[in-house]
Structures are given as structure tokens and as C-alpha cells.
mmCIF file of C-alpha atoms in Angstrom:
data_model
loop_
_atom_site.group_PDB
_atom_site.id
_atom_site.type_symbol
_atom_site.label_atom_id
_atom_site.label_comp_id
_atom_site.label_asym_id
_atom_site.label_seq_id
_atom_site.Cartn_x
_atom_site.Cartn_y
_atom_site.Cartn_z
ATOM 1 C CA UNK A 70 126.313 155.605 111.955
ATOM 2 C CA UNK A 71 122.830 155.043 110.542
ATOM 3 C CA UNK A 72 122.638 158.502 108.912
ATOM 4 C CA UNK A 73 125.687 157.772 106.742
ATOM 5 C CA UNK A 74 123.820 154.842 105.181
ATOM 6 C CA UNK A 75 121.577 157.240 103.252
ATOM 7 C CA UNK A 76 124.309 157.563 100.609
ATOM 8 C CA UNK A 77 124.427 153.798 100.161
ATOM 9 C CA UNK A 78 120.740 152.994 100.348
ATOM 10 C CA UNK A 79 119.039 156.020 98.760
ATOM 11 C CA UNK A 80 121.148 157.344 95.858
ATOM 12 C CA UNK A 81 118.006 158.661 94.143
ATOM 13 C CA UNK A 82 117.846 161.466 96.734
ATOM 14 C CA UNK A 83 120.868 163.165 95.198
ATOM 15 C CA UNK A 84 119.990 165.262 92.142
ATOM 16 C CA UNK A 85 123.267 164.541 90.360
ATOM 17 C CA UNK A 86 122.417 160.817 90.451
ATOM 18 C CA UNK A 87 118.744 161.041 89.526
ATOM 19 C CA UNK A 88 117.956 158.649 86.696
ATOM 20 C CA UNK A 89 121.544 157.413 86.434
ATOM 21 C CA UNK A 90 123.039 153.996 86.967
ATOM 22 C CA UNK A 91 124.884 153.964 90.272
ATOM 23 C CA UNK A 92 127.568 151.953 91.971
ATOM 24 C CA UNK A 93 128.180 151.682 95.683
ATOM 25 C CA UNK A 94 131.471 150.428 97.049
ATOM 26 C CA UNK A 95 132.440 150.422 100.679
ATOM 27 C CA UNK A 96 135.360 152.657 101.602
ATOM 28 C CA UNK A 97 137.790 149.749 101.783
ATOM 29 C CA UNK A 98 137.359 148.890 98.103
ATOM 30 C CA UNK A 99 138.922 150.537 95.102
ATOM 31 C CA UNK A 100 137.918 149.988 91.524
ATOM 32 C CA UNK A 101 140.829 148.704 89.485
ATOM 33 C CA UNK A 102 139.218 148.803 86.067
ATOM 34 C CA UNK A 103 136.010 149.737 84.305
ATOM 35 C CA UNK A 104 132.797 148.266 85.666
ATOM 36 C CA UNK A 105 130.982 148.681 82.342
ATOM 37 C CA UNK A 106 131.201 144.922 81.632
ATOM 38 C CA UNK A 107 129.467 144.232 84.951
ATOM 39 C CA UNK A 108 126.568 146.524 84.046
ATOM 40 C CA UNK A 109 126.378 144.796 80.660
ATOM 41 C CA UNK A 110 126.307 141.368 82.367
ATOM 42 C CA UNK A 111 123.422 142.316 84.677
ATOM 43 C CA UNK A 112 120.099 140.796 83.697
ATOM 44 C CA UNK A 113 118.246 142.620 86.490
ATOM 45 C CA UNK A 114 118.163 146.225 87.743
ATOM 46 C CA UNK A 115 120.325 145.521 90.786
ATOM 47 C CA UNK A 116 123.404 143.377 91.161
ATOM 48 C CA UNK A 117 125.473 142.046 94.057
ATOM 49 C CA UNK A 118 128.342 139.714 94.655
ATOM 50 C CA UNK A 119 127.568 136.773 96.867
ATOM 51 C CA UNK A 120 129.717 136.277 99.938
ATOM 52 C CA UNK A 121 132.476 133.909 98.904
ATOM 53 C CA UNK A 122 132.496 132.464 102.408
ATOM 54 C CA UNK A 123 130.300 129.442 102.961
ATOM 55 C CA UNK A 124 129.630 130.429 106.563
ATOM 56 C CA UNK A 125 128.259 133.825 105.565
ATOM 57 C CA UNK A 126 125.145 132.678 103.732
ATOM 58 C CA UNK A 127 122.699 133.432 106.514
ATOM 59 C CA UNK A 128 121.545 136.598 108.287
ATOM 60 C CA UNK A 129 121.362 134.711 111.584
ATOM 61 C CA UNK A 130 125.059 133.762 111.439
ATOM 62 C CA UNK A 131 125.886 137.268 110.272
ATOM 63 C CA UNK A 132 123.934 138.681 113.244
ATOM 64 C CA UNK A 133 125.977 136.601 115.695
ATOM 65 C CA UNK A 134 129.202 137.788 114.055
ATOM 66 C CA UNK A 135 128.010 141.420 114.259
ATOM 67 C CA UNK A 136 127.165 141.003 117.940
ATOM 68 C CA UNK A 137 130.575 139.484 118.720
ATOM 69 C CA UNK A 138 132.319 142.399 117.003
ATOM 70 C CA UNK A 139 129.984 145.016 118.563
ATOM 71 C CA UNK A 140 129.019 146.390 115.122
ATOM 72 C CA UNK A 141 125.698 147.565 116.574
ATOM 73 C CA UNK A 142 123.801 147.351 119.845
ATOM 74 C CA UNK A 143 123.561 143.629 120.636
ATOM 75 C CA UNK A 144 119.971 143.809 121.859
ATOM 76 C CA UNK A 145 118.905 145.737 118.763
ATOM 77 C CA UNK A 146 120.532 143.116 116.512
ATOM 78 C CA UNK A 147 118.849 140.332 118.483
ATOM 79 C CA UNK A 148 115.429 141.994 118.375
ATOM 80 C CA UNK A 149 115.797 142.638 114.642
ATOM 81 C CA UNK A 150 116.617 139.037 113.750
ATOM 82 C CA UNK A 151 113.951 137.675 116.096
ATOM 83 C CA UNK A 152 111.435 139.773 114.151
ATOM 84 C CA UNK A 153 112.809 138.353 110.881
ATOM 85 C CA UNK A 154 112.583 134.789 112.205
ATOM 86 C CA UNK A 155 109.028 135.404 113.446
ATOM 87 C CA UNK A 156 107.988 136.617 109.985
ATOM 88 C CA UNK A 157 109.422 133.431 108.492
ATOM 89 C CA UNK A 158 112.742 134.482 107.008
ATOM 90 C CA UNK A 159 114.519 131.147 106.481
ATOM 91 C CA UNK A 160 118.012 130.251 107.623
ATOM 92 C CA UNK A 161 120.569 130.026 104.819
ATOM 93 C CA UNK A 162 118.427 132.080 102.420
ATOM 94 C CA UNK A 163 121.579 133.766 101.183
ATOM 95 C CA UNK A 164 123.551 136.868 101.988
ATOM 96 C CA UNK A 165 124.348 139.148 99.067
ATOM 97 C CA UNK A 166 127.424 141.237 99.793
ATOM 98 C CA UNK A 167 126.341 144.801 100.476
ATOM 99 C CA UNK A 168 129.819 146.267 100.107
ATOM 100 C CA UNK A 169 129.390 146.493 96.328
ATOM 101 C CA UNK A 170 126.053 147.290 94.652
ATOM 102 C CA UNK A 171 125.271 148.136 91.026
ATOM 103 C CA UNK A 172 121.868 149.735 90.367
ATOM 104 C CA UNK A 173 119.934 150.960 87.385
ATOM 105 C CA UNK A 174 117.672 153.752 88.620
ATOM 106 C CA UNK A 175 114.135 152.580 87.912
ATOM 107 C CA UNK A 176 110.873 153.090 89.780
ATOM 108 C CA UNK A 177 111.168 149.539 91.125
ATOM 109 C CA UNK A 178 114.711 150.185 92.405
ATOM 110 C CA UNK A 179 113.569 153.388 94.097
ATOM 111 C CA UNK A 180 110.774 151.443 95.819
ATOM 112 C CA UNK A 181 113.282 148.768 96.856
ATOM 113 C CA UNK A 182 115.683 151.418 98.224
ATOM 114 C CA UNK A 183 112.868 153.029 100.219
ATOM 115 C CA UNK A 184 111.763 149.716 101.745
ATOM 116 C CA UNK A 185 115.369 148.884 102.623
ATOM 117 C CA UNK A 186 115.819 152.315 104.250
ATOM 118 C CA UNK A 187 112.600 151.872 106.266
ATOM 119 C CA UNK A 188 113.898 148.540 107.559
ATOM 120 C CA UNK A 189 117.280 149.973 108.558
ATOM 121 C CA UNK A 190 115.520 152.862 110.294
ATOM 122 C CA UNK A 191 113.298 150.425 112.178
ATOM 123 C CA UNK A 192 115.930 147.924 113.329
ATOM 124 C CA UNK A 193 119.643 147.331 113.332
ATOM 125 C CA UNK A 194 121.770 149.709 111.280
ATOM 126 C CA UNK A 195 123.562 146.648 109.858
ATOM 127 C CA UNK A 196 122.176 146.832 106.311
ATOM 128 C CA UNK A 197 123.666 143.400 105.613
ATOM 129 C CA UNK A 198 121.002 141.904 107.886
ATOM 130 C CA UNK A 199 118.030 143.659 106.287
ATOM 131 C CA UNK A 200 119.095 143.386 102.632
ATOM 132 C CA UNK A 201 118.145 139.695 102.159
ATOM 133 C CA UNK A 202 114.903 140.199 104.076
ATOM 134 C CA UNK A 203 113.763 143.018 101.780
ATOM 135 C CA UNK A 204 114.805 141.089 98.666
ATOM 136 C CA UNK A 205 112.746 138.109 99.876
ATOM 137 C CA UNK A 206 109.727 140.127 101.054
ATOM 138 C CA UNK A 207 109.449 141.927 97.744
ATOM 139 C CA UNK A 208 110.381 138.834 95.712
ATOM 140 C CA UNK A 209 112.758 141.314 94.118
ATOM 141 C CA UNK A 210 114.785 139.933 91.213
ATOM 142 C CA UNK A 211 118.500 140.603 91.466
ATOM 143 C CA UNK A 212 121.642 139.651 89.611
ATOM 144 C CA UNK A 213 124.311 137.711 91.465
ATOM 145 C CA UNK A 214 127.813 138.134 90.076
ATOM 146 C CA UNK A 215 130.329 135.316 90.222
ATOM 147 C CA UNK A 216 132.220 135.722 93.529
ATOM 148 C CA UNK A 217 135.434 134.631 91.789
ATOM 149 C CA UNK A 218 135.456 137.986 89.981
ATOM 150 C CA UNK A 219 135.519 139.713 93.346
ATOM 151 C CA UNK A 220 137.943 137.462 95.187
ATOM 152 C CA UNK A 221 140.438 137.437 92.323
ATOM 153 C CA UNK A 222 140.458 141.257 92.411
ATOM 154 C CA UNK A 223 140.034 141.340 88.680
ATOM 155 C CA UNK A 224 137.692 144.266 89.205
ATOM 156 C CA UNK A 225 138.488 145.347 92.766
ATOM 157 C CA UNK A 226 141.240 145.289 95.279
ATOM 158 C CA UNK A 227 140.911 145.615 98.980
ATOM 159 C CA UNK A 228 142.503 148.919 99.946
ATOM 160 C CA UNK A 229 143.551 147.464 103.274
ATOM 161 C CA UNK A 230 145.934 145.213 101.331
ATOM 162 C CA UNK A 231 147.705 148.166 99.755
ATOM 163 C CA UNK A 232 150.587 149.616 101.687
ATOM 164 C CA UNK A 233 150.720 153.348 102.318
ATOM 165 C CA UNK A 234 153.467 155.327 104.004
ATOM 166 C CA UNK A 235 150.962 157.277 106.106
ATOM 167 C CA UNK A 236 147.291 158.265 106.399
ATOM 168 C CA UNK A 237 147.803 161.367 104.262
ATOM 169 C CA UNK A 238 149.096 159.266 101.342
ATOM 170 C CA UNK A 239 146.106 156.955 101.730
ATOM 171 C CA UNK A 240 143.577 159.806 101.449
ATOM 172 C CA UNK A 241 145.440 161.552 98.623
ATOM 173 C CA UNK A 242 145.346 158.335 96.570
ATOM 174 C CA UNK A 243 141.670 157.733 97.281
ATOM 175 C CA UNK A 244 140.467 161.226 96.405
ATOM 176 C CA UNK A 245 142.685 161.671 93.344
ATOM 177 C CA UNK A 246 141.518 158.421 91.780
ATOM 178 C CA UNK A 247 139.797 159.036 88.440
ATOM 179 C CA UNK A 248 136.502 157.135 88.496
#
């Protein structure tokens, strides 16, 4: 659902987050330890992990994968990436992982968030496709964390890999977690 993306893309809209550093993690991730060292490592106002998969370094490959899995309307995905190709977005530009985002709330980040939201509103709801395009268009500097930190689960673990007895236990654990 496109409307749910507002929480991910536009954290500055929520008064309790105004002016604060923010973290976004997709629902299938759980923090396993403090992220303070990651904020300290960042040399830019926004940080991502790169996809650890060699094949996922390109929005055009990602678009095909999204179409195969019916993650969004296939025609809308196609039209979106055709527009990106027509504007000159190169193949293999890179594909920062949008499932984990660290941000320092600055005026530049707010502008970036707004441009990203405009692009999602205009095309496919798959923010993974528009993220690299906006970064490139704006020549926006960003920090790329070492993917080994992610894949080793030294900071995160994939919740889908954790066994739960039932759905209720899953939700109780998620919402009782002390962030």
C-alpha cells in the first residue's frame, strides 16, 4: 500500500520525530543491539546498506523481479523504469537497500524525503526502484555501510528466521521489544 510508505519516506511529518535522528527498518527486521555505532560511523546525513547480492545492483533487474512477484502493477513498474531509462538512469548504478535507513533530520534530508515521496506518488509504489534515481538526480551524498555487518546479523536478525509458536507470540515479542 502506497499510503503506508509515508512512515518510511517522510518521518519529518510526525511531531515526535521532528529534528531527531531516525531509523527505518522493515517489519521483518529486528534490532539486536544498539545502532549508536552506526550513527557514529556515518559520514553523511543518510545511510544505507548495499544489497549483498551481486544481481541486485540495478533498478532494472529489481523491476523485473518485482514484476515476476507481482509486488506492484506490472505496467506501472514498466512505465516507471522506462521513464527512468529515458531520463538516462544507468544500468548497474547501484541499489541501496531500503529496508534499513538511518537519517539525521536536516533541511537537505527533508528535501530528499519530499522528492522521494513525489516520485513514489508519481510511479510505482516500489520505493526500492525510485530510491537510486532520486539519489542520482540530486547528486545526494549518502553513507553506504558494509553489507557484511548486515548479513552477519551483528546488528540485525531477520525475524522470519526466528521460530514462534504462533502469530500471537510473534506480535507480543515485536511490540514488547525495548528499542
